[in-house]
PDB file of C-alpha atoms in Angstrom:
ATOM      1  CA  MET A   1      90.195  95.263 117.899  1.00  0.00           C
ATOM      2  CA  MET A   2      93.469  97.400 118.620  1.00  0.00           C
ATOM      3  CA  GLU A   3      96.505  96.920 116.313  1.00  0.00           C
ATOM      4  CA  PHE A   4      99.899  97.287 116.936  1.00  0.00           C
ATOM      5  CA  GLY A   5     102.908  98.771 115.224  1.00  0.00           C
ATOM      6  CA  ALA A   6     106.496  99.183 115.894  1.00  0.00           C
ATOM      7  CA  HIS A   7     108.583 102.496 115.490  1.00  0.00           C
ATOM      8  CA  LEU A   8     111.943 101.764 113.814  1.00  0.00           C
ATOM      9  CA  PRO A   9     114.712 102.658 116.444  1.00  0.00           C
ATOM     10  CA  LEU A  10     116.043 105.883 114.719  1.00  0.00           C
ATOM     11  CA  MET A  11     117.434 107.856 117.762  1.00  0.00           C
ATOM     12  CA  ASP A  12     120.117 107.433 120.081  1.00  0.00           C
ATOM     13  CA  PHE A  13     119.173 106.711 123.958  1.00  0.00           C
ATOM     14  CA  GLY A  14     122.349 105.237 124.279  1.00  0.00           C
ATOM     15  CA  GLY A  15     124.611 102.952 122.303  1.00  0.00           C
ATOM     16  CA  HIS A  16     122.906 103.173 118.940  1.00  0.00           C
ATOM     17  CA  PRO A  17     124.947 100.975 116.426  1.00  0.00           C
ATOM     18  CA  TYR A  18     123.602 102.819 113.169  1.00  0.00           C
ATOM     19  CA  THR A  19     123.917  99.820 111.109  1.00  0.00           C
ATOM     20  CA  VAL A  20     121.540  98.124 108.336  1.00  0.00           C
ATOM     21  CA  ALA A  21     121.954  94.835 110.400  1.00  0.00           C
ATOM     22  CA  HIS A  22     120.309  96.398 113.603  1.00  0.00           C
ATOM     23  CA  LEU A  23     117.360  97.939 111.649  1.00  0.00           C
ATOM     24  CA  SER A  24     116.883  94.765 109.719  1.00  0.00           C
ATOM     25  CA  ARG A  25     116.851  92.358 112.708  1.00  0.00           C
ATOM     26  CA  TYR A  26     114.355  94.616 114.472  1.00  0.00           C
ATOM     27  CA  ALA A  27     112.158  94.802 111.495  1.00  0.00           C
ATOM     28  CA  ARG A  28     112.202  91.026 110.989  1.00  0.00           C
ATOM     29  CA  ARG A  29     111.350  90.493 114.710  1.00  0.00           C
ATOM     30  CA  ALA A  30     108.509  92.842 114.473  1.00  0.00           C
ATOM     31  CA  ALA A  31     107.226  91.135 111.453  1.00  0.00           C
ATOM     32  CA  ASP A  32     107.472  87.395 113.200  1.00  0.00           C
ATOM     33  CA  LEU A  33     105.730  89.117 116.246  1.00  0.00           C
ATOM     34  CA  GLY A  34     102.784  89.897 114.355  1.00  0.00           C
ATOM     35  CA  PHE A  35     103.097  93.944 114.322  1.00  0.00           C
ATOM     36  CA  THR A  36     101.235  95.369 111.617  1.00  0.00           C
ATOM     37  CA  THR A  37     102.910  98.491 110.886  1.00  0.00           C
ATOM     38  CA  LEU A  38     106.580  99.612 111.009  1.00  0.00           C
ATOM     39  CA  SER A  39     107.034 103.197 111.153  1.00  0.00           C
ATOM     40  CA  ALA A  40     109.498 106.142 110.792  1.00  0.00           C
ATOM     41  CA  ASN A  41     109.892 109.416 112.399  1.00  0.00           C
ATOM     42  CA  ASP A  42     111.458 112.641 110.654  1.00  0.00           C
ATOM     43  CA  HIS A  43     113.888 115.303 111.757  1.00  0.00           C
ATOM     44  CA  MET A  44     116.582 117.297 110.197  1.00  0.00           C
ATOM     45  CA  VAL A  45     118.518 117.972 113.302  1.00  0.00           C
ATOM     46  CA  PHE A  46     117.698 116.861 117.108  1.00  0.00           C
ATOM     47  CA  ALA A  47     118.872 116.938 120.622  1.00  0.00           C
ATOM     48  CA  VAL A  48     120.473 113.512 120.023  1.00  0.00           C
ATOM     49  CA  PRO A  49     121.737 111.741 116.828  1.00  0.00           C
ATOM     50  CA  TRP A  50     118.681 110.620 114.801  1.00  0.00           C
ATOM     51  CA  LEU A  51     118.917 108.419 111.392  1.00  0.00           C
ATOM     52  CA  ASP A  52     117.168 109.812 108.525  1.00  0.00           C
ATOM     53  CA  GLY A  53     113.516 108.282 108.663  1.00  0.00           C
ATOM     54  CA  LEU A  54     113.108 107.718 105.138  1.00  0.00           C
ATOM     55  CA  VAL A  55     116.390 106.190 104.400  1.00  0.00           C
ATOM     56  CA  ALA A  56     115.982 103.844 107.263  1.00  0.00           C
ATOM     57  CA  LEU A  57     112.651 102.828 106.128  1.00  0.00           C
ATOM     58  CA  SER A  58     113.721 102.060 102.723  1.00  0.00           C
ATOM     59  CA  SER A  59     116.588 100.041 104.031  1.00  0.00           C
ATOM     60  CA  VAL A  60     114.295  97.318 105.635  1.00  0.00           C
ATOM     61  CA  ILE A  61     111.920  96.902 102.979  1.00  0.00           C
ATOM     62  CA  ALA A  62     113.113  93.272 102.308  1.00  0.00           C
ATOM     63  CA  ASP A  63     112.808  92.728 105.994  1.00  0.00           C
ATOM     64  CA  SER A  64     109.436  94.031 106.700  1.00  0.00           C
ATOM     65  CA  GLY A  65     107.176  91.145 105.504  1.00  0.00           C
ATOM     66  CA  ALA A  66     103.737  92.079 105.069  1.00  0.00           C
ATOM     67  CA  MET A  67     103.886  95.243 107.485  1.00  0.00           C
ATOM     68  CA  ARG A  68     102.406  98.606 106.529  1.00  0.00           C
ATOM     69  CA  LEU A  69     105.327 101.146 106.323  1.00  0.00           C
ATOM     70  CA  ALA A  70     104.445 104.513 107.484  1.00  0.00           C
ATOM     71  CA  THR A  71     105.774 107.683 108.157  1.00  0.00           C
ATOM     72  CA  THR A  72     104.972 109.133 111.719  1.00  0.00           C
ATOM     73  CA  VAL A  73     105.490 111.984 110.614  1.00  0.00           C
ATOM     74  CA  ALA A  74     107.303 112.919 107.388  1.00  0.00           C
ATOM     75  CA  LEU A  75     108.015 116.771 107.089  1.00  0.00           C
ATOM     76  CA  PRO A  76     106.800 117.799 103.708  1.00  0.00           C
ATOM     77  CA  VAL A  77     107.197 121.378 104.581  1.00  0.00           C
ATOM     78  CA  VAL A  78     110.977 120.966 105.524  1.00  0.00           C
ATOM     79  CA  ARG A  79     112.062 118.535 102.757  1.00  0.00           C
ATOM     80  CA  GLY A  80     109.725 120.015 100.286  1.00  0.00           C
ATOM     81  CA  PRO A  81     106.694 118.279  98.657  1.00  0.00           C
ATOM     82  CA  VAL A  82     108.642 117.238  95.539  1.00  0.00           C
ATOM     83  CA  PRO A  83     111.381 115.281  97.268  1.00  0.00           C
ATOM     84  CA  LEU A  84     108.972 113.881  99.560  1.00  0.00           C
ATOM     85  CA  ALA A  85     106.683 112.679  97.010  1.00  0.00           C
ATOM     86  CA  LYS A  86     109.400 111.246  94.905  1.00  0.00           C
ATOM     87  CA  ALA A  87     111.138 109.170  97.982  1.00  0.00           C
ATOM     88  CA  MET A  88     107.674 107.946  99.241  1.00  0.00           C
ATOM     89  CA  ALA A  89     106.596 106.822  95.749  1.00  0.00           C
ATOM     90  CA  ALA A  90     109.762 104.659  95.380  1.00  0.00           C
ATOM     91  CA  ILE A  91     109.156 102.988  98.818  1.00  0.00           C
ATOM     92  CA  ASP A  92     105.556 102.315  97.955  1.00  0.00           C
ATOM     93  CA  ARG A  93     106.543 100.790  94.623  1.00  0.00           C
ATOM     94  CA  LEU A  94     109.411  98.929  95.918  1.00  0.00           C
ATOM     95  CA  SER A  95     107.242  97.702  98.985  1.00  0.00           C
ATOM     96  CA  GLY A  96     104.508  96.728  96.502  1.00  0.00           C
ATOM     97  CA  GLY A  97     102.181  99.269  97.747  1.00  0.00           C
ATOM     98  CA  ARG A  98     102.429  98.985 101.582  1.00  0.00           C
ATOM     99  CA  VAL A  99     103.024 102.718 102.432  1.00  0.00           C
ATOM    100  CA  VAL A 100     101.051 104.985 104.505  1.00  0.00           C
ATOM    101  CA  VAL A 101     102.356 108.370 104.725  1.00  0.00           C
ATOM    102  CA  GLY A 102     101.657 110.283 107.873  1.00  0.00           C
ATOM    103  CA  VAL A 103     102.906 114.214 107.576  1.00  0.00           C
ATOM    104  CA  GLY A 104     103.193 117.200 109.814  1.00  0.00           C
ATOM    105  CA  PRO A 105     104.434 120.614 109.749  1.00  0.00           C
ATOM    106  CA  GLY A 106     107.290 119.666 112.150  1.00  0.00           C
ATOM    107  CA  SER A 107     107.290 120.935 116.007  1.00  0.00           C
ATOM    108  CA  ALA A 108     111.138 121.653 116.074  1.00  0.00           C
ATOM    109  CA  SER A 109     111.800 125.399 114.756  1.00  0.00           C
ATOM    110  CA  ARG A 110     115.509 124.389 114.202  1.00  0.00           C
ATOM    111  CA  ASP A 111     114.542 121.867 111.358  1.00  0.00           C
ATOM    112  CA  HIS A 112     112.834 124.787 109.545  1.00  0.00           C
ATOM    113  CA  GLU A 113     115.813 127.075 110.443  1.00  0.00           C
ATOM    114  CA  VAL A 114     118.302 124.856 108.872  1.00  0.00           C
ATOM    115  CA  VAL A 115     116.648 124.575 105.544  1.00  0.00           C
ATOM    116  CA  GLY A 116     115.821 128.559 105.470  1.00  0.00           C
ATOM    117  CA  LEU A 117     112.135 128.537 106.151  1.00  0.00           C
ATOM    118  CA  ALA A 118     109.987 130.500 108.484  1.00  0.00           C
ATOM    119  CA  PHE A 119     108.576 128.459 111.414  1.00  0.00           C
ATOM    120  CA  ASP A 120     105.486 130.459 111.513  1.00  0.00           C
ATOM    121  CA  GLU A 121     104.731 129.753 108.056  1.00  0.00           C
ATOM    122  CA  ARG A 122     104.529 125.774 108.850  1.00  0.00           C
ATOM    123  CA  TRP A 123     100.683 125.247 108.943  1.00  0.00           C
ATOM    124  CA  LYS A 124      99.917 127.407 105.845  1.00  0.00           C
ATOM    125  CA  ARG A 125     102.707 125.443 103.856  1.00  0.00           C
ATOM    126  CA  LEU A 126     101.623 122.077 105.299  1.00  0.00           C
ATOM    127  CA  GLU A 127      98.089 122.340 103.676  1.00  0.00           C
ATOM    128  CA  GLU A 128      99.650 123.246 100.280  1.00  0.00           C
ATOM    129  CA  ALA A 129     102.066 120.394 100.528  1.00  0.00           C
ATOM    130  CA  VAL A 130      99.486 118.056 101.275  1.00  0.00           C
ATOM    131  CA  HIS A 131      97.454 119.090  98.057  1.00  0.00           C
ATOM    132  CA  ALA A 132     100.621 118.970  96.196  1.00  0.00           C
ATOM    133  CA  LEU A 133     101.650 115.504  97.124  1.00  0.00           C
ATOM    134  CA  ARG A 134      98.212 114.236  96.017  1.00  0.00           C
ATOM    135  CA  ALA A 135      98.684 116.017  92.566  1.00  0.00           C
ATOM    136  CA  LEU A 136     102.163 114.622  92.122  1.00  0.00           C
ATOM    137  CA  TRP A 137     101.127 111.134  92.831  1.00  0.00           C
ATOM    138  CA  SER A 138      97.509 111.261  90.824  1.00  0.00           C
ATOM    139  CA  SER A 139      97.108 110.205  87.374  1.00  0.00           C
ATOM    140  CA  ASP A 140      94.893 113.362  87.030  1.00  0.00           C
ATOM    141  CA  PRO A 141      96.909 115.795  84.717  1.00  0.00           C
ATOM    142  CA  ASP A 142      95.507 118.985  86.612  1.00  0.00           C
ATOM    143  CA  PRO A 143      98.506 120.573  88.662  1.00  0.00           C
ATOM    144  CA  PHE A 144      98.284 122.020  92.098  1.00  0.00           C
ATOM    145  CA  ILE A 145      98.911 125.646  92.060  1.00  0.00           C
ATOM    146  CA  GLY A 146      99.350 127.449  95.455  1.00  0.00           C
ATOM    147  CA  ARG A 147     100.990 130.283  97.236  1.00  0.00           C
ATOM    148  CA  PHE A 148     104.220 128.322  98.228  1.00  0.00           C
ATOM    149  CA  TYR A 149     103.981 125.315  95.940  1.00  0.00           C
ATOM    150  CA  SER A 150     103.245 124.391  92.424  1.00  0.00           C
ATOM    151  CA  THR A 151     103.281 121.047  90.614  1.00  0.00           C
ATOM    152  CA  GLU A 152     102.874 122.565  87.264  1.00  0.00           C
ATOM    153  CA  GLY A 153     104.977 121.019  84.539  1.00  0.00           C
ATOM    154  CA  VAL A 154     106.278 118.141  87.033  1.00  0.00           C
ATOM    155  CA  ASP A 155     105.683 114.606  86.141  1.00  0.00           C
ATOM    156  CA  LEU A 156     107.269 112.486  88.741  1.00  0.00           C
ATOM    157  CA  MET A 157     107.732 108.982  87.540  1.00  0.00           C
ATOM    158  CA  PRO A 158     107.363 106.088  88.151  1.00  0.00           C
ATOM    159  CA  LYS A 159     104.218 106.529  89.948  1.00  0.00           C
ATOM    160  CA  PRO A 160     103.447 104.773  93.802  1.00  0.00           C
ATOM    161  CA  ALA A 161     102.143 101.165  93.446  1.00  0.00           C
ATOM    162  CA  GLN A 162      99.003 102.513  94.947  1.00  0.00           C
ATOM    163  CA  ARG A 163      96.578 104.280  92.583  1.00  0.00           C
ATOM    164  CA  ASP A 164      96.773 108.113  92.868  1.00  0.00           C
ATOM    165  CA  GLY A 165      99.307 107.586  95.712  1.00  0.00           C
ATOM    166  CA  PRO A 166      99.675 106.305  99.371  1.00  0.00           C
ATOM    167  CA  PRO A 167      96.921 107.369 102.037  1.00  0.00           C
ATOM    168  CA  ILE A 168      97.930 110.853 103.874  1.00  0.00           C
ATOM    169  CA  TRP A 169      97.433 110.653 107.506  1.00  0.00           C
ATOM    170  CA  LEU A 170      97.828 114.186 109.306  1.00  0.00           C
ATOM    171  CA  GLY A 171      99.802 114.406 112.659  1.00  0.00           C
ATOM    172  CA  SER A 172      97.705 116.605 115.402  1.00  0.00           C
ATOM    173  CA  TRP A 173      98.053 116.975 118.967  1.00  0.00           C
ATOM    174  CA  GLY A 174      94.426 117.299 119.246  1.00  0.00           C
ATOM    175  CA  SER A 175      93.866 121.242 118.900  1.00  0.00           C
ATOM    176  CA  GLU A 176      90.379 122.215 117.397  1.00  0.00           C
ATOM    177  CA  ALA A 177      92.323 123.843 114.378  1.00  0.00           C
ATOM    178  CA  GLY A 178      94.420 120.668 113.709  1.00  0.00           C
ATOM    179  CA  LEU A 179      91.359 118.397 113.818  1.00  0.00           C
ATOM    180  CA  ARG A 180      89.602 120.427 111.490  1.00  0.00           C
ATOM    181  CA  ARG A 181      92.528 120.428 109.170  1.00  0.00           C
ATOM    182  CA  THR A 182      92.614 116.739 109.501  1.00  0.00           C
ATOM    183  CA  ALA A 183      88.801 116.343 108.687  1.00  0.00           C
ATOM    184  CA  ARG A 184      89.465 118.386 105.686  1.00  0.00           C
ATOM    185  CA  ILE A 185      92.251 117.196 103.819  1.00  0.00           C
ATOM    186  CA  ALA A 186      93.708 113.905 105.519  1.00  0.00           C
ATOM    187  CA  ASP A 187      92.790 109.994 105.127  1.00  0.00           C
ATOM    188  CA  GLY A 188      93.586 109.285 108.733  1.00  0.00           C
ATOM    189  CA  TRP A 189      94.713 110.983 112.179  1.00  0.00           C
ATOM    190  CA  LEU A 190      97.989 110.505 113.949  1.00  0.00           C
ATOM    191  CA  ALA A 191      97.952 111.549 117.539  1.00  0.00           C
ATOM    192  CA  SER A 192     101.086 111.759 119.777  1.00  0.00           C
ATOM    193  CA  ALA A 193     101.404 109.418 122.934  1.00  0.00           C
ATOM    194  CA  TYR A 194     103.454 111.684 124.808  1.00  0.00           C
ATOM    195  CA  ASN A 195     101.294 114.736 124.228  1.00  0.00           C
ATOM    196  CA  THR A 196      97.869 113.185 125.107  1.00  0.00           C
ATOM    197  CA  THR A 197      96.052 111.009 127.608  1.00  0.00           C
ATOM    198  CA  PRO A 198      92.909 108.659 127.147  1.00  0.00           C
ATOM    199  CA  THR A 199      90.743 111.480 128.244  1.00  0.00           C
ATOM    200  CA  ARG A 200      91.953 113.879 125.795  1.00  0.00           C
ATOM    201  CA  PHE A 201      92.289 111.675 123.068  1.00  0.00           C
ATOM    202  CA  GLY A 202      88.557 110.678 123.518  1.00  0.00           C
ATOM    203  CA  SER A 203      87.337 113.932 123.660  1.00  0.00           C
ATOM    204  CA  ALA A 204      89.546 115.081 120.391  1.00  0.00           C
ATOM    205  CA  TRP A 205      88.328 111.748 118.616  1.00  0.00           C
ATOM    206  CA  THR A 206      84.661 112.619 119.365  1.00  0.00           C
ATOM    207  CA  ASP A 207      84.998 116.166 117.950  1.00  0.00           C
ATOM    208  CA  LEU A 208      86.887 114.790 114.871  1.00  0.00           C
ATOM    209  CA  GLN A 209      84.032 112.704 114.121  1.00  0.00           C
ATOM    210  CA  VAL A 210      81.593 115.315 114.233  1.00  0.00           C
ATOM    211  CA  MET A 211      84.167 117.598 112.031  1.00  0.00           C
ATOM    212  CA  LEU A 212      84.101 114.436 109.594  1.00  0.00           C
ATOM    213  CA  SER A 213      80.444 114.417 109.116  1.00  0.00           C
ATOM    214  CA  ASP A 214      80.203 118.101 108.757  1.00  0.00           C
ATOM    215  CA  GLN A 215      82.489 117.570 105.720  1.00  0.00           C
ATOM    216  CA  GLY A 216      80.368 114.954 104.414  1.00  0.00           C
ATOM    217  CA  ARG A 217      82.774 112.101 105.285  1.00  0.00           C
ATOM    218  CA  ASP A 218      82.033 108.697 106.978  1.00  0.00           C
ATOM    219  CA  PRO A 219      83.610 108.761 110.420  1.00  0.00           C
ATOM    220  CA  GLY A 220      83.292 105.138 110.765  1.00  0.00           C
ATOM    221  CA  ALA A 221      85.797 104.592 107.760  1.00  0.00           C
ATOM    222  CA  PHE A 222      88.351 107.290 109.136  1.00  0.00           C
ATOM    223  CA  PRO A 223      91.265 105.570 110.864  1.00  0.00           C
ATOM    224  CA  ASN A 224      93.512 106.718 113.835  1.00  0.00           C
ATOM    225  CA  ALA A 225      96.564 105.693 115.391  1.00  0.00           C
ATOM    226  CA  LEU A 226      98.724 106.886 118.496  1.00  0.00           C
ATOM    227  CA  ALA A 227     102.338 107.358 117.733  1.00  0.00           C
ATOM    228  CA  THR A 228     105.636 107.686 119.476  1.00  0.00           C
ATOM    229  CA  MET A 229     104.986 105.740 122.529  1.00  0.00           C
ATOM    230  CA  TRP A 230     108.272 105.169 123.990  1.00  0.00           C
ATOM    231  CA  PHE A 231     108.321 102.245 126.511  1.00  0.00           C
ATOM    232  CA  HIS A 232     110.249  99.921 128.742  1.00  0.00           C
ATOM    233  CA  ILE A 233     108.935  97.073 130.508  1.00  0.00           C
ATOM    234  CA  THR A 234     110.515  96.193 133.830  1.00  0.00           C
ATOM    235  CA  ASP A 235     109.517  95.176 137.193  1.00  0.00           C
ATOM    236  CA  ASP A 236     112.672  96.800 138.804  1.00  0.00           C
ATOM    237  CA  ALA A 237     111.766 100.283 140.011  1.00  0.00           C
ATOM    238  CA  GLY A 238     115.385 101.288 139.848  1.00  0.00           C
ATOM    239  CA  GLU A 239     115.823 100.118 136.440  1.00  0.00           C
ATOM    240  CA  ALA A 240     112.653 102.090 135.419  1.00  0.00           C
ATOM    241  CA  ASP A 241     114.155 105.189 137.165  1.00  0.00           C
ATOM    242  CA  ALA A 242     117.338 105.182 135.277  1.00  0.00           C
ATOM    243  CA  VAL A 243     115.284 104.899 132.129  1.00  0.00           C
ATOM    244  CA  PHE A 244     113.454 107.873 132.700  1.00  0.00           C
ATOM    245  CA  ARG A 245     116.015 109.888 134.142  1.00  0.00           C
ATOM    246  CA  HIS A 246     119.200 108.835 131.863  1.00  0.00           C
ATOM    247  CA  ARG A 247     117.430 108.101 128.601  1.00  0.00           C
ATOM    248  CA  LEU A 248     114.208 109.786 128.165  1.00  0.00           C
ATOM    249  CA  VAL A 249     114.418 113.079 130.289  1.00  0.00           C
ATOM    250  CA  PRO A 250     117.597 114.195 128.607  1.00  0.00           C
ATOM    251  CA  THR A 251     116.323 113.454 125.110  1.00  0.00           C
ATOM    252  CA  VAL A 252     112.474 114.181 124.960  1.00  0.00           C
ATOM    253  CA  HIS A 253     111.707 117.716 125.661  1.00  0.00           C
ATOM    254  CA  ARG A 254     108.941 117.240 128.544  1.00  0.00           C
ATOM    255  CA  SER A 255     109.363 117.237 132.206  1.00  0.00           C
ATOM    256  CA  GLU A 256     110.292 114.057 134.082  1.00  0.00           C
ATOM    257  CA  GLN A 257     106.818 114.262 135.894  1.00  0.00           C
ATOM    258  CA  GLU A 258     104.808 114.635 132.508  1.00  0.00           C
ATOM    259  CA  LEU A 259     106.887 111.741 130.825  1.00  0.00           C
ATOM    260  CA  ARG A 260     106.119 109.493 134.013  1.00  0.00           C
ATOM    261  CA  GLU A 261     102.455 110.162 133.773  1.00  0.00           C
ATOM    262  CA  ARG A 262     102.237 109.579 129.711  1.00  0.00           C
ATOM    263  CA  LEU A 263     105.008 106.940 128.959  1.00  0.00           C
ATOM    264  CA  PRO A 264     104.586 103.368 130.119  1.00  0.00           C
ATOM    265  CA  VAL A 265     108.020 102.563 131.741  1.00  0.00           C
ATOM    266  CA  GLY A 266     107.634 100.008 134.526  1.00  0.00           C
ATOM    267  CA  PRO A 267     105.460  96.768 134.741  1.00  0.00           C
ATOM    268  CA  ALA A 268     103.948  95.331 131.802  1.00  0.00           C
ATOM    269  CA  GLY A 269     100.295  95.231 133.796  1.00  0.00           C
ATOM    270  CA  ALA A 270     100.670  98.807 133.985  1.00  0.00           C
ATOM    271  CA  PHE A 271     101.444  99.260 130.279  1.00  0.00           C
ATOM    272  CA  ALA A 272      98.221  96.983 129.642  1.00  0.00           C
ATOM    273  CA  ASP A 273      95.896  99.004 131.625  1.00  0.00           C
ATOM    274  CA  LYS A 274      96.988 102.301 129.929  1.00  0.00           C
ATOM    275  CA  LEU A 275      96.325 100.846 126.554  1.00  0.00           C
ATOM    276  CA  ILE A 276      93.057  99.538 127.571  1.00  0.00           C
ATOM    277  CA  GLU A 277      92.021 103.195 128.440  1.00  0.00           C
ATOM    278  CA  PHE A 278      93.288 104.345 125.197  1.00  0.00           C
ATOM    279  CA  ARG A 279      91.476 101.383 123.568  1.00  0.00           C
ATOM    280  CA  ASP A 280      88.366 102.298 125.184  1.00  0.00           C
ATOM    281  CA  ALA A 281      88.662 105.890 124.217  1.00  0.00           C
ATOM    282  CA  GLY A 282      88.833 105.058 120.212  1.00  0.00           C
ATOM    283  CA  VAL A 283      92.449 104.393 119.535  1.00  0.00           C
ATOM    284  CA  GLN A 284      92.661 102.061 116.705  1.00  0.00           C
ATOM    285  CA  GLN A 285      96.540 101.399 116.516  1.00  0.00           C
ATOM    286  CA  VAL A 286      99.210 102.073 118.719  1.00  0.00           C
ATOM    287  CA  LEU A 287     102.721 102.417 117.413  1.00  0.00           C
ATOM    288  CA  ILE A 288     105.231 101.435 120.340  1.00  0.00           C
ATOM    289  CA  TRP A 289     108.970 102.536 120.504  1.00  0.00           C
ATOM    290  CA  PRO A 290     111.406 100.626 122.968  1.00  0.00           C
ATOM    291  CA  VAL A 291     113.630 102.824 124.504  1.00  0.00           C
ATOM    292  CA  THR A 292     116.233 100.259 124.876  1.00  0.00           C
ATOM    293  CA  ASP A 293     117.078  96.598 124.323  1.00  0.00           C
ATOM    294  CA  GLU A 294     114.553  96.783 121.489  1.00  0.00           C
ATOM    295  CA  GLU A 295     114.288  93.235 120.252  1.00  0.00           C
ATOM    296  CA  ARG A 296     113.635  91.728 123.688  1.00  0.00           C
ATOM    297  CA  GLN A 297     111.326  94.633 124.548  1.00  0.00           C
ATOM    298  CA  LEU A 298     109.183  94.065 121.727  1.00  0.00           C
ATOM    299  CA  GLU A 299     109.075  90.030 122.790  1.00  0.00           C
ATOM    300  CA  LEU A 300     108.020  91.293 126.425  1.00  0.00           C
ATOM    301  CA  PHE A 301     105.337  93.490 124.863  1.00  0.00           C
ATOM    302  CA  ARG A 302     104.171  90.794 122.828  1.00  0.00           C
ATOM    303  CA  GLU A 303     104.198  88.222 125.664  1.00  0.00           C
ATOM    304  CA  HIS A 304     102.847  90.354 128.545  1.00  0.00           C
ATOM    305  CA  VAL A 305     101.030  93.283 127.111  1.00  0.00           C
ATOM    306  CA  TRP A 306      99.227  92.378 123.865  1.00  0.00           C
ATOM    307  CA  PRO A 307      97.412  89.518 125.069  1.00  0.00           C
ATOM    308  CA  ALA A 308      95.919  91.417 128.121  1.00  0.00           C
ATOM    309  CA  VAL A 309      94.833  94.539 125.743  1.00  0.00           C
ATOM    310  CA  VAL A 310      93.370  92.625 122.903  1.00  0.00           C
ATOM    311  CA  GLY A 311      91.585  90.165 125.302  1.00  0.00           C
ATOM    312  CA  ALA A 312      90.089  92.164 127.827  1.00  0.00           C
TER     313      ALA A 312
END
């Protein structure tokens, strides 16, 4: 059965108040409505203002109920594996062991530039960073020593609540290299809603299951999720057009046509149909992100979309 999670509203599509009260109300409403995961993305700099994801996630621990707390994705290459391991260990500890750490190399060259890193090294660094995170959280005394990172002599305390640390999921848009990396070193796969389709996801998921088997891993025990599904539910075509043209297109670096094809902005029925296609392609969890009027949009999703997908 497909699960649903909610992204924290971190980026400004217009009129973001940037307050703890705003995030807390959103987290409590998501928990009350039955969402299973609360997630936060990560950017240093972006086209529009963007709250720091790790700080925002930590600020709503007390309001998040029993939801998992996930990063979708965090940037260990940009932040550095030691600072990221330290922050996520604290969030895991303070939340009672509810953290899933989704990581990726970062798709924005500017994020790397501002911290003095070469963008073309991001994938090599990411692989090492994942091994470094595991070593930093582990009770095993053997350090990780690589070309870019070393945990030798580093003992981060306190450790996470979860023994040997939170599960690490890898963000990949579905390339063969990305899927092979996911099969080798990750505990789960995060796909990107605005960079895939049900057909492309289904094909990639089939390929990943073969790769997992080749690695001696059980494909049936390997989870996936579809992240960053921006949405707006409305029966008003003019309102939907305004959301696309004035909020999404200036913010998300994709063409209007592509965004219209991939993001559910419009009637609830069309949203449900899209999710059913993804469900049938093998998606296990979808992390939705309301573009505006966030709490009301979560309520509309719960009332009109969720039952159609889970019951279909």
